[in-house]
Amino acid sequence: MFLPGNNIFASGHGVAFHTDFYKTRSVRFFMDSFVYILRFKVRLFNIKVFMQAQYL
């Protein structure tokens, strides 16, 4: 799993912690959307191959 590195990014300010929190949230959201798009493409590819196999 992707864990936020608070010990690296957070120097004694709360603002740095908040920016790190939002950064990790955006990165996690980007990774989830990327994995979702990848699964969607794989599913479309499998459906396309299945349809071609039906027509053969």
Tab-separated table of N, CA and C in Angstrom:
chain	number	residue	atom	x	y	z
A	1	MET	N	0.840	-1.204	0.000
A	1	MET	CA	0.000	0.000	0.000
A	1	MET	C	0.869	1.246	0.000
A	2	PHE	N	0.275	2.319	-0.458
A	2	PHE	CA	0.991	3.591	-0.538
A	2	PHE	C	0.735	4.370	0.741
A	3	LEU	N	1.761	4.522	1.565
A	3	LEU	CA	1.616	5.214	2.841
A	3	LEU	C	2.210	6.608	2.753
A	4	PRO	N	1.551	7.612	3.334
A	4	PRO	CA	2.110	8.970	3.328
A	4	PRO	C	3.344	9.045	4.204
A	5	GLY	N	4.423	9.600	3.653
A	5	GLY	CA	5.667	9.692	4.404
A	5	GLY	C	5.673	10.933	5.261
A	6	ASN	N	5.040	10.878	6.435
A	6	ASN	CA	4.963	12.065	7.282
A	6	ASN	C	6.316	12.401	7.885
A	7	ASN	N	7.129	11.385	8.174
A	7	ASN	CA	8.418	11.648	8.802
A	7	ASN	C	9.370	12.343	7.829
A	8	ILE	N	9.130	12.219	6.521
A	8	ILE	CA	9.992	12.873	5.538
A	8	ILE	C	9.494	14.291	5.272
A	9	PHE	N	8.203	14.427	4.965
A	9	PHE	CA	7.711	15.700	4.454
A	9	PHE	C	7.370	16.684	5.562
A	10	ALA	N	6.854	16.167	6.693
A	10	ALA	CA	6.344	17.073	7.708
A	10	ALA	C	7.492	17.561	8.585
A	11	SER	N	7.933	18.768	8.352
A	11	SER	CA	8.757	19.464	9.341
A	11	SER	C	7.792	20.097	10.324
A	12	GLY	N	8.234	20.637	11.462
A	12	GLY	CA	7.322	20.935	12.560
A	12	GLY	C	6.117	21.803	12.297
A	13	HIS	N	5.746	22.062	11.036
A	13	HIS	CA	4.605	22.923	10.740
A	13	HIS	C	3.391	22.070	10.411
A	14	GLY	N	2.216	22.584	10.808
A	14	GLY	CA	0.982	21.914	10.422
A	14	GLY	C	0.671	22.116	8.952
A	15	VAL	N	1.173	23.222	8.387
A	15	VAL	CA	0.888	23.516	6.981
A	15	VAL	C	1.580	22.489	6.090
A	16	ALA	N	2.802	22.121	6.455
A	16	ALA	CA	3.516	21.111	5.677
A	16	ALA	C	2.798	19.771	5.768
A	17	PHE	N	2.265	19.471	6.960
A	17	PHE	CA	1.524	18.217	7.098
A	17	PHE	C	0.279	18.231	6.224
A	18	HIS	N	-0.412	19.387	6.180
A	18	HIS	CA	-1.623	19.459	5.366
A	18	HIS	C	-1.297	19.357	3.890
A	19	THR	N	-0.231	20.025	3.447
A	19	THR	CA	0.123	19.920	2.034
A	19	THR	C	0.543	18.495	1.700
A	20	ASP	N	1.261	17.844	2.595
A	20	ASP	CA	1.645	16.449	2.371
A	20	ASP	C	0.411	15.560	2.328
A	21	PHE	N	-0.570	15.850	3.190
A	21	PHE	CA	-1.799	15.060	3.205
A	21	PHE	C	-2.538	15.191	1.879
A	22	TYR	N	-2.673	16.428	1.392
A	22	TYR	CA	-3.378	16.613	0.126
A	22	TYR	C	-2.570	16.048	-1.034
A	23	LYS	N	-1.231	16.120	-0.944
A	23	LYS	CA	-0.405	15.561	-2.008
A	23	LYS	C	-0.594	14.050	-2.087
A	24	THR	N	-0.544	13.384	-0.928
A	24	THR	CA	-0.711	11.934	-0.938
A	24	THR	C	-2.116	11.561	-1.379
A	25	ARG	N	-3.124	12.364	-0.990
A	25	ARG	CA	-4.486	12.066	-1.444
A	25	ARG	C	-4.591	12.194	-2.947
A	26	SER	N	-3.992	13.237	-3.531
A	26	SER	CA	-4.075	13.410	-4.979
A	26	SER	C	-3.311	12.303	-5.693
A	27	VAL	N	-2.153	11.918	-5.130
A	27	VAL	CA	-1.388	10.833	-5.753
A	27	VAL	C	-2.168	9.528	-5.683
A	28	ARG	N	-2.785	9.262	-4.542
A	28	ARG	CA	-3.561	8.031	-4.404
A	28	ARG	C	-4.758	8.048	-5.347
A	29	PHE	N	-5.424	9.199	-5.480
A	29	PHE	CA	-6.554	9.309	-6.397
A	29	PHE	C	-6.098	9.094	-7.832
A	30	PHE	N	-4.924	9.652	-8.183
A	30	PHE	CA	-4.400	9.480	-9.533
A	30	PHE	C	-4.069	8.021	-9.801
A	31	MET	N	-3.489	7.347	-8.821
A	31	MET	CA	-3.155	5.937	-9.005
A	31	MET	C	-4.414	5.090	-9.136
A	32	ASP	N	-5.440	5.384	-8.323
A	32	ASP	CA	-6.686	4.629	-8.417
A	32	ASP	C	-7.341	4.832	-9.771
A	33	SER	N	-7.366	6.083	-10.265
A	33	SER	CA	-7.977	6.340	-11.563
A	33	SER	C	-7.169	5.682	-12.673
A	34	PHE	N	-5.827	5.675	-12.526
A	34	PHE	CA	-4.988	5.036	-13.539
A	34	PHE	C	-5.241	3.531	-13.584
A	35	VAL	N	-5.346	2.902	-12.399
A	35	VAL	CA	-5.625	1.464	-12.349
A	35	VAL	C	-7.009	1.176	-12.909
A	36	TYR	N	-7.990	2.067	-12.616
A	36	TYR	CA	-9.344	1.866	-13.124
A	36	TYR	C	-9.372	1.955	-14.643
A	37	ILE	N	-8.656	2.954	-15.212
A	37	ILE	CA	-8.602	3.095	-16.669
A	37	ILE	C	-7.900	1.888	-17.284
A	38	LEU	N	-6.849	1.405	-16.619
A	38	LEU	CA	-6.129	0.237	-17.126
A	38	LEU	C	-7.037	-0.991	-17.132
A	39	ARG	N	-7.794	-1.200	-16.054
A	39	ARG	CA	-8.721	-2.331	-16.011
A	39	ARG	C	-9.799	-2.189	-17.074
A	40	PHE	N	-10.277	-0.951	-17.292
A	40	PHE	CA	-11.320	-0.730	-18.284
A	40	PHE	C	-10.808	-1.058	-19.679
A	41	LYS	N	-9.553	-0.656	-19.983
A	41	LYS	CA	-8.965	-0.975	-21.282
A	41	LYS	C	-8.783	-2.477	-21.445
A	42	VAL	N	-8.329	-3.149	-20.385
A	42	VAL	CA	-8.148	-4.601	-20.461
A	42	VAL	C	-9.490	-5.287	-20.677
A	43	ARG	N	-10.537	-4.789	-20.015
A	43	ARG	CA	-11.862	-5.378	-20.170
A	43	ARG	C	-12.376	-5.172	-21.589
A	44	LEU	N	-12.177	-3.975	-22.151
A	44	LEU	CA	-12.580	-3.732	-23.531
A	44	LEU	C	-11.810	-4.628	-24.486
A	45	PHE	N	-10.511	-4.802	-24.226
A	45	PHE	CA	-9.696	-5.666	-25.079
A	45	PHE	C	-10.178	-7.109	-25.001
A	46	ASN	N	-10.529	-7.576	-23.805
A	46	ASN	CA	-11.031	-8.946	-23.658
A	46	ASN	C	-12.361	-9.114	-24.372
A	47	ILE	N	-13.232	-8.101	-24.281
A	47	ILE	CA	-14.524	-8.170	-24.970
A	47	ILE	C	-14.304	-8.199	-26.477
A	48	LYS	N	-13.356	-7.397	-26.980
A	48	LYS	CA	-13.077	-7.370	-28.409
A	48	LYS	C	-12.568	-8.728	-28.886
A	49	VAL	N	-11.640	-9.326	-28.117
A	49	VAL	CA	-11.105	-10.644	-28.475
A	49	VAL	C	-12.206	-11.692	-28.422
A	50	PHE	N	-13.088	-11.588	-27.426
A	50	PHE	CA	-14.182	-12.551	-27.305
A	50	PHE	C	-15.135	-12.447	-28.490
A	51	MET	N	-15.449	-11.226	-28.922
A	51	MET	CA	-16.329	-11.042	-30.068
A	51	MET	C	-15.681	-11.575	-31.342
A	52	GLN	N	-14.387	-11.345	-31.512
A	52	GLN	CA	-13.696	-11.878	-32.686
A	52	GLN	C	-13.669	-13.407	-32.653
A	53	ALA	N	-13.509	-13.974	-31.463
A	53	ALA	CA	-13.508	-15.432	-31.352
A	53	ALA	C	-14.893	-15.990	-31.652
A	54	GLN	N	-15.953	-15.250	-31.311
A	54	GLN	CA	-17.298	-15.698	-31.649
A	54	GLN	C	-17.514	-15.694	-33.160
A	55	TYR	N	-16.974	-14.697	-33.845
A	55	TYR	CA	-17.203	-14.608	-35.281
A	55	TYR	C	-16.399	-15.637	-36.053
A	56	LEU	N	-15.329	-16.167	-35.463
A	56	LEU	CA	-14.523	-17.161	-36.176
A	56	LEU	C	-15.283	-18.483	-36.323
